[in-house]
Structures are given as C-alpha cells and as structure tokens.
Coordinates of N, CA, C and O in Angstrom, one line a residue:
X1 N 27.5 20.0 8.5 CA 26.9 18.7 8.2 C 25.7 19.0 7.3 O 24.9 19.8 7.6
X2 N 25.5 18.2 6.2 CA 24.4 18.3 5.4 C 23.6 17.0 5.4 O 24.1 16.0 5.5
X3 N 22.3 17.2 5.3 CA 21.4 16.0 5.2 C 20.7 16.1 3.8 O 20.0 17.1 3.5
X4 N 20.9 15.1 3.0 CA 20.2 15.2 1.7 C 18.7 15.0 1.9 O 18.2 14.4 2.8
X5 N 18.0 15.5 0.9 CA 16.5 15.5 1.0 C 15.9 14.1 1.1 O 15.0 13.9 1.8
X6 N 16.4 13.2 0.3 CA 15.9 11.8 0.3 C 16.0 11.2 1.7 O 15.1 10.5 2.2
X7 N 17.2 11.3 2.3 CA 17.4 10.7 3.7 C 16.4 11.4 4.7 O 15.9 10.7 5.5
X8 N 16.2 12.7 4.5 CA 15.3 13.4 5.4 C 13.9 12.8 5.2 O 13.2 12.6 6.2
X9 N 13.5 12.7 4.0 CA 12.1 12.2 3.7 C 11.9 10.8 4.2 O 10.8 10.5 4.7
X10 N 12.9 10.0 4.1 CA 12.8 8.6 4.6 C 12.8 8.5 6.1 O 12.2 7.7 6.7
X11 N 13.5 9.5 6.7 CA 13.5 9.5 8.2 C 12.3 10.2 8.8 O 12.0 9.9 10.0
X12 N 11.7 11.0 8.1 CA 10.6 11.8 8.7 C 9.5 11.0 9.3 O 9.0 11.3 10.4
X13 N 9.0 9.9 8.7 CA 8.0 9.1 9.3 C 8.4 8.5 10.7 O 7.6 8.5 11.6
X14 N 9.6 8.1 10.8 CA 10.1 7.6 12.1 C 10.1 8.7 13.1 O 9.7 8.5 14.3
X15 N 10.5 9.9 12.7 CA 10.5 11.0 13.7 C 9.1 11.4 14.1 O 8.8 11.6 15.3
X16 N 8.2 11.4 13.1 CA 6.8 11.7 13.5 C 6.2 10.6 14.4 O 5.5 10.9 15.4
X17 N 6.5 9.4 14.2 CA 6.0 8.3 15.0 C 6.6 8.4 16.4 O 5.9 8.2 17.4
X18 N 7.9 8.8 16.5 CA 8.5 8.9 17.8 C 7.8 10.1 18.6 O 7.5 9.9 19.8
X19 N 7.4 11.1 17.9 CA 6.7 12.2 18.6 C 5.3 11.8 19.0 O 4.7 12.3 19.9
X20 N 4.7 10.9 18.2 CA 3.3 10.5 18.6 C 3.3 9.4 19.7 O 2.2 9.1 20.1
X21 N 4.4 8.9 20.1 CA 4.4 7.9 21.1 C 4.3 6.5 20.6 O 4.4 5.6 21.4
X22 N 4.1 6.3 19.3 CA 4.0 5.0 18.8 C 5.4 4.4 18.5 O 6.2 5.0 18.0
X23 N 5.6 3.2 19.0 CA 6.9 2.5 18.8 C 6.8 1.7 17.5 O 6.0 0.8 17.4
X24 N 7.6 2.0 16.5 CA 7.6 1.3 15.2 C 8.6 0.2 15.3 O 9.6 0.3 15.9
X25 N 8.3 -0.9 14.6 CA 9.2 -2.0 14.4 C 10.4 -1.6 13.6 O 10.3 -0.7 12.8
X26 N 11.5 -2.3 13.8 CA 12.6 -2.1 12.9 C 12.8 -3.4 12.1 O 12.4 -4.5 12.5
X27 N 13.6 -3.3 11.0 CA 13.8 -4.4 10.2 C 15.2 -4.4 9.7 O 15.7 -3.3 9.1
X28 N 16.0 -5.5 9.8 CA 17.4 -5.5 9.4 C 17.7 -6.7 8.4 O 18.8 -7.0 8.3
X29 N 16.6 -7.2 7.8 CA 16.8 -8.3 6.9 C 17.1 -7.9 5.5 O 17.4 -6.7 5.2
X30 N 17.0 -8.8 4.6 CA 17.2 -8.5 3.1 C 16.2 -7.4 2.7 O 15.1 -7.4 3.1
X31 N 16.7 -6.6 1.8 CA 15.9 -5.5 1.3 C 14.7 -6.0 0.5 O 14.8 -6.9 -0.3
X32 N 13.5 -5.4 0.8 CA 12.3 -5.7 0.0 C 12.5 -5.0 -1.3 O 12.5 -3.8 -1.4
X33 N 12.6 -5.7 -2.4 CA 12.8 -5.1 -3.7 C 11.5 -4.9 -4.5 O 11.5 -4.1 -5.5
X34 N 10.5 -5.6 -4.1 CA 9.2 -5.4 -4.8 C 8.1 -6.1 -3.9 O 8.3 -6.9 -3.1
X35 N 6.8 -5.6 -4.2 CA 5.6 -6.2 -3.6 C 4.8 -6.7 -4.8 O 4.5 -6.1 -5.7
X36 N 4.3 -8.0 -4.6 CA 3.4 -8.6 -5.6 C 2.1 -8.9 -4.8 O 2.1 -9.5 -3.8
X37 N 1.0 -8.4 -5.3 CA -0.3 -8.6 -4.7 C -1.2 -9.3 -5.8 O -1.4 -8.7 -6.9
X38 N -1.8 -10.4 -5.5 CA -2.7 -11.1 -6.4 C -4.1 -11.0 -5.8 O -4.4 -11.7 -4.8
X39 N -4.9 -10.3 -6.5 CA -6.3 -10.0 -6.0 C -7.1 -11.2 -5.8 O -7.8 -11.4 -4.8
X40 N -7.2 -12.0 -6.9 CA -8.0 -13.2 -6.8 C -7.7 -14.2 -5.7 O -8.5 -14.7 -5.0
X41 N -6.4 -14.3 -5.5 CA -5.9 -15.2 -4.4 C -5.9 -14.5 -3.0 O -5.7 -15.2 -2.0
X42 N -6.1 -13.2 -3.0 CA -6.0 -12.4 -1.8 C -4.7 -12.6 -1.1 O -4.6 -12.8 0.1
X43 N -3.6 -12.6 -1.8 CA -2.3 -12.9 -1.3 C -1.3 -11.9 -1.7 O -1.2 -11.6 -2.9
X44 N -0.5 -11.3 -0.8 CA 0.5 -10.3 -1.1 C 1.9 -10.9 -0.6 O 2.0 -11.5 0.4
X45 N 2.9 -10.7 -1.5 CA 4.2 -11.1 -1.2 C 5.2 -10.0 -1.1 O 5.2 -9.1 -2.0
X46 N 6.1 -9.9 -0.1 CA 7.2 -9.0 -0.1 C 8.4 -9.8 -0.6 O 8.7 -10.8 0.0
X47 N 9.0 -9.3 -1.7 CA 10.0 -10.1 -2.3 C 11.4 -9.4 -2.2 O 11.5 -8.1 -2.3
X48 N 12.4 -10.2 -2.2 CA 13.8 -9.8 -2.4 C 14.3 -10.5 -3.6 O 14.5 -11.8 -3.6
X49 N 14.3 -9.8 -4.8 CA 14.6 -10.5 -6.0 C 13.4 -11.3 -6.3 O 12.2 -10.9 -6.3
X50 N 13.6 -12.6 -6.5 CA 12.5 -13.5 -6.8 C 12.1 -14.4 -5.6 O 11.4 -15.4 -5.7
X51 N 12.7 -14.1 -4.4 CA 12.5 -14.9 -3.2 C 11.4 -14.1 -2.3 O 11.6 -13.0 -2.0
X52 N 10.4 -14.9 -1.9 CA 9.4 -14.3 -1.0 C 10.0 -14.2 0.4 O 10.4 -15.3 0.9
X53 N 10.0 -13.0 1.0 CA 10.4 -12.9 2.3 C 9.3 -13.1 3.3 O 9.4 -13.7 4.4
X54 N 8.1 -12.6 2.9 CA 6.9 -12.7 3.7 C 5.7 -12.7 2.8 O 5.7 -12.2 1.7
X55 N 4.6 -13.3 3.3 CA 3.3 -13.3 2.5 C 2.2 -13.0 3.5 O 2.3 -13.3 4.7
X56 N 1.2 -12.3 3.0 CA 0.1 -11.9 3.8 C -1.3 -12.1 3.1 O -1.4 -11.7 1.9
X57 N -2.3 -12.6 3.7 CA -3.6 -12.5 3.2 C -4.1 -11.1 3.3 O -3.6 -10.3 4.1
X58 N -5.1 -10.7 2.4 CA -5.6 -9.3 2.5 C -7.0 -9.2 2.1 O -7.6 -10.1 1.5
X59 N -7.6 -8.0 2.4 CA -8.9 -7.7 2.0 C -8.8 -6.6 0.9 O -7.8 -5.8 0.9
X60 N -9.8 -6.4 0.1 CA -9.8 -5.5 -1.0 C -10.9 -4.4 -0.9 O -11.6 -4.4 0.1
X61 N -11.0 -3.7 -2.0 CA -12.1 -2.7 -2.1 C -13.5 -3.5 -2.2 O -13.5 -4.7 -2.5
X62 N -14.5 -2.8 -1.8 CA -15.9 -3.4 -1.8 C -16.4 -3.9 -3.1 O -17.4 -4.7 -3.1
X63 N -15.7 -3.6 -4.2 CA -16.0 -4.1 -5.5 C -14.7 -4.8 -6.0 O -13.9 -4.1 -6.7
X64 N -14.4 -6.0 -5.6 CA -13.1 -6.5 -5.7 C -12.6 -6.9 -7.1 O -11.4 -7.0 -7.4
X65 N -13.6 -7.1 -8.1 CA -13.2 -7.6 -9.4 C -13.0 -6.4 -10.3 O -13.8 -5.5 -10.4
X66 N -11.9 -6.4 -11.1 CA -11.6 -5.3 -12.0 C -10.7 -4.3 -11.5 O -10.5 -4.1 -10.3
X67 N -10.1 -3.5 -12.5 CA -9.1 -2.4 -12.2 C -9.9 -1.2 -11.8 O -10.9 -0.8 -12.4
X68 N -9.4 -0.5 -10.8 CA -10.0 0.8 -10.4 C -9.9 1.7 -11.6 O -8.9 1.9 -12.2
X69 N -11.0 2.4 -11.9 CA -11.1 3.3 -13.0 C -11.5 4.7 -12.6 O -11.0 5.7 -13.1
X70 N -12.4 4.8 -11.6 CA -13.0 6.0 -11.3 C -13.1 6.2 -9.8 O -13.3 5.2 -9.0
X71 N -13.1 7.4 -9.3 CA -13.3 7.7 -7.9 C -14.7 7.1 -7.4 O -15.7 7.2 -8.1
X72 N -14.6 6.4 -6.3 CA -15.8 5.9 -5.7 C -16.3 4.5 -6.3 O -17.3 4.0 -5.9
X73 N -15.5 3.9 -7.2 CA -16.0 2.6 -7.8 C -15.7 1.4 -6.8 O -16.2 0.3 -7.1
X74 N -15.0 1.7 -5.8 CA -14.7 0.6 -4.8 C -13.8 -0.5 -5.2 O -13.6 -1.5 -4.6
X75 N -13.1 -0.2 -6.3 CA -12.1 -1.2 -6.9 C -10.7 -0.9 -6.4 O -10.4 0.2 -6.2
X76 N -9.9 -2.0 -6.3 CA -8.5 -1.9 -6.0 C -7.8 -1.8 -7.4 O -8.0 -2.7 -8.2
X77 N -6.8 -0.9 -7.5 CA -6.1 -0.8 -8.8 C -5.4 -2.1 -9.2 O -5.0 -2.8 -8.3
X78 N -5.2 -2.3 -10.4 CA -4.3 -3.3 -11.0 C -3.3 -2.6 -11.8 O -3.6 -1.7 -12.6
X79 N -2.0 -3.1 -11.7 CA -1.0 -2.5 -12.5 C 0.3 -2.3 -11.7 O 0.5 -2.9 -10.6
X80 N 1.2 -1.5 -12.2 CA 2.5 -1.2 -11.6 C 2.5 0.1 -11.0 O 2.2 1.1 -11.7
X81 N 2.9 0.2 -9.7 CA 2.9 1.4 -9.0 C 4.2 1.4 -8.1 O 5.0 0.5 -8.2
X82 N 4.3 2.4 -7.2 CA 5.4 2.4 -6.2 C 4.8 2.8 -4.9 O 3.8 3.4 -4.8
X83 N 5.6 2.5 -3.8 CA 5.3 3.0 -2.5 C 5.7 4.5 -2.5 O 6.9 4.7 -2.8
X84 N 4.8 5.4 -2.4 CA 5.2 6.8 -2.5 C 5.0 7.7 -1.3 O 5.4 8.8 -1.3
X85 N 4.5 7.1 -0.2 CA 4.3 7.8 1.0 C 4.0 6.9 2.1 O 3.7 5.7 1.9
X86 N 4.1 7.4 3.4 CA 3.7 6.5 4.5 C 3.1 7.4 5.6 O 3.3 8.6 5.6
X87 N 2.2 6.8 6.3 CA 1.4 7.6 7.3 C 1.5 6.8 8.6 O 0.7 5.9 8.9
X88 N 2.3 7.3 9.6 CA 2.4 6.7 10.9 C 1.2 7.0 11.8 O 1.0 6.4 12.8
X89 N 0.3 8.0 11.3 CA -0.8 8.4 12.1 C -2.1 8.1 11.3 O -3.1 8.8 11.5
X90 N -2.1 7.0 10.6 CA -3.2 6.6 9.8 C -4.5 6.2 10.6 O -4.3 5.7 11.7
X91 N -5.6 6.5 10.1 CA -6.9 6.0 10.8 C -7.0 4.5 10.7 O -7.8 3.9 11.4
X92 N -6.1 3.9 9.9 CA -6.1 2.4 9.8 C -4.8 1.9 10.4 O -4.1 1.1 9.7
X93 N -4.4 2.3 11.5 CA -3.2 1.9 12.3 C -1.9 2.5 11.7 O -1.4 3.4 12.3
X94 N -1.5 1.9 10.6 CA -0.3 2.5 9.9 C -0.7 2.3 8.4 O -1.5 1.4 8.1
X95 N -0.1 3.0 7.5 CA -0.3 2.8 6.1 C 0.9 3.2 5.3 O 1.6 4.1 5.6
X96 N 1.0 2.6 4.1 CA 2.0 2.9 3.1 C 1.2 3.2 1.8 O 0.3 2.4 1.4
X97 N 1.5 4.3 1.2 CA 0.8 4.7 0.0 C 1.2 4.1 -1.3 O 2.4 3.9 -1.5
X98 N 0.3 3.8 -2.1 CA 0.5 3.3 -3.5 C 0.3 4.4 -4.4 O -0.7 5.1 -4.3
X99 N 1.1 4.6 -5.4 CA 1.1 5.7 -6.3 C 0.0 5.8 -7.3 O 0.1 6.5 -8.3
X100 N -1.1 5.1 -7.1 CA -2.3 5.3 -7.9 C -2.9 6.7 -7.7 O -3.0 7.1 -6.5
X101 N -3.3 7.4 -8.7 CA -3.4 7.1 -10.1 C -2.0 7.4 -10.8 O -1.4 8.4 -10.5
X102 N -1.7 6.6 -11.8 CA -0.5 7.0 -12.6 C -1.1 7.8 -13.8 O -2.3 8.0 -13.9
X103 N -0.2 8.2 -14.7 CA -0.6 9.0 -15.9 C -1.7 8.3 -16.7 O -2.7 8.9 -17.2
X104 N -1.5 7.0 -16.9 CA -2.5 6.2 -17.7 C -3.9 6.2 -17.0 O -4.9 6.3 -17.7
X105 N -3.9 6.0 -15.7 CA -5.1 5.9 -15.0 C -5.9 7.3 -15.1 O -7.1 7.4 -15.3
X106 N -5.1 8.4 -14.9 CA -5.7 9.7 -15.0 C -6.3 10.0 -16.4 O -7.4 10.5 -16.5
X107 N -5.5 9.6 -17.4 CA -6.0 9.8 -18.8 C -7.2 9.1 -19.1 O -8.2 9.6 -19.7
X108 N -7.3 7.8 -18.6 CA -8.5 7.0 -18.9 C -9.7 7.7 -18.2 O -10.8 7.8 -18.8
X109 N -9.6 8.1 -16.9 CA -10.7 8.7 -16.2 C -11.1 10.0 -16.9 O -12.3 10.2 -17.1
X110 N -10.2 10.8 -17.3 CA -10.5 12.1 -17.9 C -11.2 11.9 -19.2 O -12.1 12.7 -19.6
X111 N -10.8 10.9 -20.0 CA -11.4 10.6 -21.3 C -12.9 10.2 -21.1 O -13.7 10.4 -22.0
X112 N -13.3 9.8 -19.9 CA -14.6 9.4 -19.6 C -15.3 10.5 -18.8 O -16.4 10.3 -18.3
X113 N -14.7 11.7 -18.7 CA -15.3 12.8 -17.9 C -15.4 12.5 -16.4 O -16.3 13.1 -15.8
X114 N -14.5 11.7 -15.9 CA -14.6 11.4 -14.5 C -13.2 11.6 -13.8 O -12.3 11.8 -14.5
X115 N -13.2 11.5 -12.5 CA -12.0 11.5 -11.8 C -11.5 10.1 -11.4 O -12.3 9.2 -11.2
X116 N -10.2 9.9 -11.4 CA -9.7 8.6 -11.1 C -9.7 8.1 -9.7 O -9.6 6.9 -9.4
X117 N -9.9 9.1 -8.8 CA -9.8 8.7 -7.3 C -8.3 8.7 -6.9 O -7.4 9.1 -7.7
X118 N -8.1 8.3 -5.7 CA -6.7 8.2 -5.2 C -6.7 7.8 -3.8 O -7.6 7.1 -3.3
X119 N -5.7 8.1 -3.0 CA -5.5 7.7 -1.6 C -5.6 6.2 -1.5 O -6.4 5.7 -0.6
X120 N -4.9 5.5 -2.3 CA -4.8 4.0 -2.2 C -3.6 3.6 -1.3 O -2.5 4.1 -1.6
X121 N -3.9 2.8 -0.3 CA -2.9 2.4 0.6 C -2.9 0.9 0.9 O -3.9 0.3 0.7
X122 N -1.8 0.4 1.4 CA -1.7 -0.8 2.2 C -1.8 -0.4 3.6 O -1.0 0.4 4.1
X123 N -2.9 -0.9 4.3 CA -3.1 -0.4 5.7 C -3.6 -1.5 6.6 O -4.0 -2.6 6.1
X124 N -3.7 -1.1 7.9 CA -4.3 -2.0 8.9 C -5.8 -2.1 8.8 O -6.4 -1.6 7.9
X125 N -6.4 -2.7 9.9 CA -7.8 -3.0 9.9 C -8.4 -2.5 11.3 O -7.9 -3.0 12.3
X126 N -9.3 -1.6 11.2 CA -10.0 -1.2 12.5 C -10.9 -2.3 13.0 O -11.3 -3.2 12.3
X127 N -11.1 -2.3 14.3 CA -11.8 -3.4 15.0 C -13.2 -3.6 14.5 O -13.8 -4.7 14.4
X128 N -13.9 -2.5 14.0 CA -15.3 -2.6 13.6 C -15.5 -3.3 12.2 O -16.6 -3.6 11.9
X129 N -14.4 -3.7 11.5 CA -14.5 -4.4 10.3 C -13.8 -5.8 10.3 O -13.8 -6.4 9.3
X130 N -13.3 -6.1 11.5 CA -12.6 -7.5 11.6 C -13.6 -8.5 11.1 O -14.8 -8.6 11.6
X131 N -13.1 -9.4 10.3 CA -14.0 -10.5 9.8 C -14.8 -10.2 8.6 O -15.4 -11.1 8.0
X132 N -14.9 -8.9 8.2 CA -15.7 -8.6 7.0 C -14.8 -8.8 5.8 O -13.6 -8.7 5.9
X133 N -15.4 -9.1 4.7 CA -14.7 -9.3 3.5 C -14.8 -8.2 2.5 O -15.9 -7.7 2.3
X134 N -13.7 -7.7 2.0 CA -13.6 -6.7 1.0 C -14.5 -5.5 1.4 O -15.5 -5.1 0.8
X135 N -13.9 -4.7 2.3 CA -14.6 -3.6 2.9 C -14.0 -2.3 2.6 O -14.6 -1.2 2.9
X136 N -12.8 -2.2 2.0 CA -12.1 -0.9 1.8 C -12.7 -0.2 0.6 O -13.5 -0.8 -0.1
X137 N -12.3 1.0 0.4 CA -12.8 1.8 -0.7 C -11.8 1.6 -1.9 O -11.9 2.4 -2.9
X138 N -10.9 0.7 -1.9 CA -10.0 0.4 -3.0 C -8.6 0.1 -2.5 O -7.7 -0.2 -3.3
X139 N -8.4 0.1 -1.2 CA -7.1 -0.2 -0.6 C -6.9 -1.7 -0.4 O -7.8 -2.5 -0.7
X140 N -5.7 -2.0 0.0 CA -5.3 -3.4 0.4 C -5.2 -3.4 1.9 O -4.3 -2.6 2.5
X141 N -6.0 -4.1 2.6 CA -6.0 -4.1 4.1 C -5.5 -5.5 4.6 O -5.9 -6.5 4.2
X142 N -4.6 -5.3 5.6 CA -4.0 -6.5 6.3 C -4.3 -6.2 7.8 O -4.8 -5.2 8.2
X143 N -3.9 -7.2 8.7 CA -4.1 -7.0 10.1 C -3.2 -5.8 10.6 O -2.2 -5.5 9.9
X144 N -3.4 -5.3 11.7 CA -2.6 -4.3 12.3 C -1.2 -4.8 12.5 O -0.2 -4.1 12.3
X145 N -1.0 -6.0 13.0 CA 0.3 -6.6 13.3 C 1.0 -6.7 11.9 O 2.2 -6.5 11.9
X146 N 0.3 -7.1 10.9 CA 1.0 -7.3 9.6 C 1.4 -6.0 9.0 O 2.5 -5.9 8.4
X147 N 0.6 -4.9 9.1 CA 1.0 -3.7 8.6 C 2.2 -3.1 9.3 O 3.0 -2.4 8.7
X148 N 2.3 -3.4 10.6 CA 3.5 -3.0 11.3 C 4.8 -3.6 10.7 O 5.8 -2.9 10.5
X149 N 4.7 -4.9 10.3 CA 5.8 -5.5 9.7 C 6.1 -4.9 8.3 O 7.2 -4.6 7.9
X150 N 5.0 -4.7 7.5 CA 5.2 -4.2 6.2 C 5.7 -2.8 6.2 O 6.7 -2.4 5.5
X151 N 5.3 -2.0 7.2 CA 5.7 -0.6 7.3 C 7.2 -0.6 7.6 O 8.0 0.3 7.1
X152 N 7.7 -1.5 8.4 CA 9.1 -1.6 8.8 C 10.0 -2.1 7.6 O 11.1 -1.7 7.4
X153 N 9.4 -3.1 6.9 CA 10.2 -3.8 5.8 C 10.3 -3.1 4.5 O 11.3 -3.2 3.8
X154 N 9.3 -2.3 4.2 CA 9.2 -1.7 2.8 C 9.6 -0.3 2.8 O 9.1 0.5 3.6
X155 N 10.5 0.0 1.9 CA 11.0 1.4 1.7 C 10.2 2.2 0.7 O 9.4 1.6 -0.1
X156 N 10.3 3.5 0.8 CA 9.7 4.3 -0.3 C 10.3 3.9 -1.6 O 11.5 3.5 -1.7
X157 N 9.5 4.1 -2.7 CA 9.9 3.8 -4.0 C 10.0 2.3 -4.4 O 10.4 2.0 -5.5
X158 N 9.6 1.5 -3.5 CA 9.5 0.0 -3.7 C 8.4 -0.2 -4.8 O 7.3 0.3 -4.6
X159 N 8.7 -0.9 -5.9 CA 7.7 -1.2 -6.9 C 6.6 -2.1 -6.3 O 6.9 -3.0 -5.5
X160 N 5.4 -1.8 -6.7 CA 4.2 -2.6 -6.3 C 3.5 -3.1 -7.5 O 3.1 -2.3 -8.4
X161 N 3.3 -4.4 -7.7 CA 2.7 -5.0 -8.8 C 1.4 -5.6 -8.3 O 1.4 -6.6 -7.5
X162 N 0.2 -5.1 -8.7 CA -1.1 -5.6 -8.3 C -1.7 -6.3 -9.5 O -1.9 -5.7 -10.6
X163 N -1.9 -7.6 -9.4 CA -2.5 -8.4 -10.5 C -3.9 -8.9 -10.1 O -4.3 -9.0 -9.0
X164 N -4.7 -9.1 -11.2 CA -6.1 -9.6 -11.0 C -6.1 -10.9 -10.2 O -5.1 -11.6 -10.1

C-alpha cells in the first residue's frame, strides 16, 4: 500500500491534533473553492464558486490600512495568496497559513532594503484581546469557534483573495 505525499500532508494536521487531545470539527459540505476577505468591511467569505457558504467578521493588523510591505509594519497583506499550511497547536487556538510573501512582495521589500515579513495566518483570538480592534501583527483574526469552522472547511491550496 502506498500513500501519496499530498494525502499524507493533508492528513498530518488531523493526526497531530489527535495526538494533542484536541477534537477538530469535520466538514462534509460543498468544497470551499476560495476565500474572499474585504479589509474595509472586515468581512471574510468562504465561497463555493460564486456562492458564499459562510461569512465571518474579523480583526486585522494594528495598522489596518494599506498592503503589507515590510516586516513589522502591522499591515495585513492585500492580494492573491493560497492556504499553504495549518497549525493545530497555534498560540491563537488554530490557524491556517496564508502564503504571504509571494515573489512580488519579496521583490518589493528587497528593492527597499527591507524584509517582507511573513507568518500571516487566519487564526483565533486569545482571551486577553477579546473586544480589541485590529490587534494582530498582520493576520486575520476571528473567534476561536469561527476558526474551528474555517480550519475544518478550508483545504490546503485554497486561493485567498484579500482586498482593501
């Protein structure tokens, strides 16, 4: 019996979560084909084609206006990315990684003699920041219950479109 690499990588987070004792939600509905996040409206949609399956309000980086350009600028990236990793043991309950920086982001930062930053996620919210507005270092934060749904519904390689 052989297990291809992609299936193993997609199953690994569930195995890790099982070992950690955390019970992850499962999802058997329509496939999430993309994520649209609108920063100004603070609204994120999980889509199947052009139909919204779920929507979530969210918090942003502590400097919410504008595209992330440099490490430490507190901005949330704008552009087209993919879900490229997941962390069942996140400090922020659960998290799914967004593929920032892309080649264009890296080139821009390097042209200015700076680093683009990274580690951008959709993640949950620790209790010490509940009710605060735009507190992340550039991530998209939802409630812990919401990130559990997102973690179950969204697969790796799902396109993420973040708009101003």
